[in-house]
Amino acid sequence: SEVSKCPEVPFSSEAYSVSAVSRGKELRLTLAPLGLGEPQHLVFHFGMSGSFRLCPITELPRHAHLRFLTRESPPRALCFVDARRFGSWRLGESWEPGRGPCVLSEYQAFRENVLKNLEDKAFDKPICEALLNQKFFNGIGNYLRAEILYRSKIPPFEKARTVLEALKEHKQARKKKNSSVTLSKKVKLMQESPDLLDLCHSVPMEVISAEKKLFDPDDASNYAAFKDWLQCYVVPGMSSLRDHNGRTIWFQAAPRFMLGLLTRTFSSANSPSTLLLPSSGSCVHQVSTHTSKRHPKAAAKPLEQAAEEEADRPRKGPARRRRKETTAVSKPEVLVKARRSRRTTARRGKGEAGSP
């Protein structure tokens, strides 16, 4: 289409077939002439709204940026549709460099790639952010990470390396313990207690192997089926925060002991409605503008509670001693001075001794 910024496709053929293979978040189309000629390869990334649709030539979608016409009469068009234009294609058959093995089609390689590279700085981040790193989790997107973490019952803000190292140790211990167990028993045990990396494979498999297609924007019943399938992502009652990439992470509300792991800080550089996840793994709790205007006391309460909790934490060395001294001495002195000031003012008003 005229508005697309993707490259022109230098391919011409009277008759050709279109085939596809996917890997992670990419899909490769091969246009193969039925007669003489070399095939043309295109690698697609779908962005947030990209999809393929087969429709009559007279009913082309508004944002059909690439069209392949059939030879039938009247012809139909296989269209790459992308309303937001975040999707793209490029010429050639090579996958994008830097992407790891596919969580679906290359599960064992995917698993090994994660566990043997735990020293990588990507795993310094919270697990909810690491799951979107396509170098290691090729194919996992925003809704999948929410569903995976919810089912694994792993705190989304836990450091990724901590989660995965524990997983590695647990897996080795279980493998040693179950060395004499039959294969069918091992499969059953994995299904009953899947680990995080198992879920990175099994959860997306549920979507693509469902009896009814769960992703069809033109079919209201299918979209309803997808919403019913979701257990965490945009589900009412779940909590949400925004990570460093501007992506919203959905998760089950954390209990008190988990909130104790999070350092609450407030940054004036962020808009009042932004919820940000700092690189340390802590989260910033901010109050929306709407809430703060309507209920100023309720809006300030979380920050006050955070300050009180921060003050109650034990400190070391001189800082701890100074805090104790301030608490024990300064507060009573302020109260005494205030009382003396009120008494002096009263005396002056009555003309008692001590007034000028």
PDB file of N, CA, C and O in Angstrom, residues 111 115-116 118 164-179 186 195:
ATOM      1  N   ARG A 111      15.010 -23.999  26.352  1.00  0.00           N
ATOM      2  CA  ARG A 111      15.280 -24.230  27.768  1.00  0.00           C
ATOM      3  C   ARG A 111      16.777 -24.172  28.068  1.00  0.00           C
ATOM      4  O   ARG A 111      17.215 -23.531  29.025  1.00  0.00           O
ATOM      5  N   LEU A 115      18.929 -21.575  30.649  1.00  0.00           N
ATOM      6  CA  LEU A 115      19.617 -22.065  31.844  1.00  0.00           C
ATOM      7  C   LEU A 115      21.142 -21.966  31.758  1.00  0.00           C
ATOM      8  O   LEU A 115      21.806 -21.862  32.787  1.00  0.00           O
ATOM      9  N   LYS A 116      21.688 -21.981  30.546  1.00  0.00           N
ATOM     10  CA  LYS A 116      23.149 -21.891  30.434  1.00  0.00           C
ATOM     11  C   LYS A 116      23.640 -20.449  30.353  1.00  0.00           C
ATOM     12  O   LYS A 116      24.847 -20.208  30.331  1.00  0.00           O
ATOM     13  N   LEU A 118      22.458 -17.826  32.533  1.00  0.00           N
ATOM     14  CA  LEU A 118      21.883 -17.106  33.669  1.00  0.00           C
ATOM     15  C   LEU A 118      22.774 -15.976  34.170  1.00  0.00           C
ATOM     16  O   LEU A 118      22.322 -15.129  34.944  1.00  0.00           O
ATOM     17  N   LEU A 164      15.168 -18.458  38.235  1.00  0.00           N
ATOM     18  CA  LEU A 164      15.619 -19.489  37.304  1.00  0.00           C
ATOM     19  C   LEU A 164      16.715 -20.364  37.891  1.00  0.00           C
ATOM     20  O   LEU A 164      16.797 -21.550  37.566  1.00  0.00           O
ATOM     21  N   GLU A 165      17.555 -19.808  38.755  1.00  0.00           N
ATOM     22  CA  GLU A 165      18.562 -20.649  39.410  1.00  0.00           C
ATOM     23  C   GLU A 165      17.903 -21.662  40.346  1.00  0.00           C
ATOM     24  O   GLU A 165      18.302 -22.823  40.397  1.00  0.00           O
ATOM     25  N   ALA A 166      16.877 -21.216  41.062  1.00  0.00           N
ATOM     26  CA  ALA A 166      16.136 -22.136  41.931  1.00  0.00           C
ATOM     27  C   ALA A 166      15.447 -23.208  41.095  1.00  0.00           C
ATOM     28  O   ALA A 166      15.392 -24.378  41.484  1.00  0.00           O
ATOM     29  N   LEU A 167      14.971 -22.821  39.947  1.00  0.00           N
ATOM     30  CA  LEU A 167      14.314 -23.763  39.041  1.00  0.00           C
ATOM     31  C   LEU A 167      15.305 -24.811  38.547  1.00  0.00           C
ATOM     32  O   LEU A 167      15.003 -26.008  38.491  1.00  0.00           O
ATOM     33  N   LYS A 168      16.505 -24.360  38.238  1.00  0.00           N
ATOM     34  CA  LYS A 168      17.554 -25.264  37.751  1.00  0.00           C
ATOM     35  C   LYS A 168      17.936 -26.278  38.828  1.00  0.00           C
ATOM     36  O   LYS A 168      18.051 -27.482  38.556  1.00  0.00           O
ATOM     37  N   GLU A 169      18.112 -25.803  40.049  1.00  0.00           N
ATOM     38  CA  GLU A 169      18.475 -26.697  41.153  1.00  0.00           C
ATOM     39  C   GLU A 169      17.358 -27.694  41.455  1.00  0.00           C
ATOM     40  O   GLU A 169      17.594 -28.877  41.686  1.00  0.00           O
ATOM     41  N   HIS A 170      16.112 -27.201  41.440  1.00  0.00           N
ATOM     42  CA  HIS A 170      14.975 -28.075  41.721  1.00  0.00           C
ATOM     43  C   HIS A 170      14.838 -29.151  40.652  1.00  0.00           C
ATOM     44  O   HIS A 170      14.552 -30.308  40.945  1.00  0.00           O
ATOM     45  N   LYS A 171      15.078 -28.751  39.410  1.00  0.00           N
ATOM     46  CA  LYS A 171      14.960 -29.695  38.300  1.00  0.00           C
ATOM     47  C   LYS A 171      16.010 -30.802  38.421  1.00  0.00           C
ATOM     48  O   LYS A 171      15.723 -31.983  38.194  1.00  0.00           O
ATOM     49  N   GLN A 172      17.238 -30.417  38.781  1.00  0.00           N
ATOM     50  CA  GLN A 172      18.309 -31.409  38.928  1.00  0.00           C
ATOM     51  C   GLN A 172      18.014 -32.383  40.071  1.00  0.00           C
ATOM     52  O   GLN A 172      18.216 -33.587  39.936  1.00  0.00           O
ATOM     53  N   ALA A 173      17.496 -31.846  41.181  1.00  0.00           N
ATOM     54  CA  ALA A 173      17.163 -32.705  42.320  1.00  0.00           C
ATOM     55  C   ALA A 173      16.031 -33.658  41.968  1.00  0.00           C
ATOM     56  O   ALA A 173      16.061 -34.841  42.314  1.00  0.00           O
ATOM     57  N   ARG A 174      15.020 -33.142  41.259  1.00  0.00           N
ATOM     58  CA  ARG A 174      13.883 -33.990  40.887  1.00  0.00           C
ATOM     59  C   ARG A 174      14.299 -35.066  39.887  1.00  0.00           C
ATOM     60  O   ARG A 174      13.836 -36.193  39.939  1.00  0.00           O
ATOM     61  N   LYS A 175      15.212 -34.690  38.992  1.00  0.00           N
ATOM     62  CA  LYS A 175      15.689 -35.655  38.000  1.00  0.00           C
ATOM     63  C   LYS A 175      16.460 -36.786  38.673  1.00  0.00           C
ATOM     64  O   LYS A 175      16.313 -37.966  38.330  1.00  0.00           O
ATOM     65  N   LYS A 176      17.280 -36.447  39.668  1.00  0.00           N
ATOM     66  CA  LYS A 176      18.045 -37.455  40.389  1.00  0.00           C
ATOM     67  C   LYS A 176      17.125 -38.364  41.204  1.00  0.00           C
ATOM     68  O   LYS A 176      17.299 -39.581  41.262  1.00  0.00           O
ATOM     69  N   LYS A 177      16.113 -37.764  41.816  1.00  0.00           N
ATOM     70  CA  LYS A 177      15.182 -38.531  42.649  1.00  0.00           C
ATOM     71  C   LYS A 177      14.317 -39.469  41.819  1.00  0.00           C
ATOM     72  O   LYS A 177      13.995 -40.575  42.246  1.00  0.00           O
ATOM     73  N   ASN A 178      13.939 -39.015  40.618  1.00  0.00           N
ATOM     74  CA  ASN A 178      13.018 -39.796  39.784  1.00  0.00           C
ATOM     75  C   ASN A 178      13.736 -40.537  38.660  1.00  0.00           C
ATOM     76  O   ASN A 178      13.159 -40.771  37.603  1.00  0.00           O
ATOM     77  N   SER A 179      14.990 -40.897  38.857  1.00  0.00           N
ATOM     78  CA  SER A 179      15.749 -41.553  37.790  1.00  0.00           C
ATOM     79  C   SER A 179      15.159 -42.906  37.409  1.00  0.00           C
ATOM     80  O   SER A 179      15.304 -43.367  36.275  1.00  0.00           O
ATOM     81  N   LYS A 186       6.870 -39.525  34.544  1.00  0.00           N
ATOM     82  CA  LYS A 186       7.570 -38.236  34.493  1.00  0.00           C
ATOM     83  C   LYS A 186       6.708 -37.180  33.809  1.00  0.00           C
ATOM     84  O   LYS A 186       6.638 -36.030  34.257  1.00  0.00           O
ATOM     85  N   ASP A 195       7.107 -26.173  35.776  1.00  0.00           N
ATOM     86  CA  ASP A 195       7.935 -25.042  36.165  1.00  0.00           C
ATOM     87  C   ASP A 195       7.734 -23.907  35.172  1.00  0.00           C
ATOM     88  O   ASP A 195       6.995 -24.024  34.197  1.00  0.00           O
TER      89      ASP A 195
END
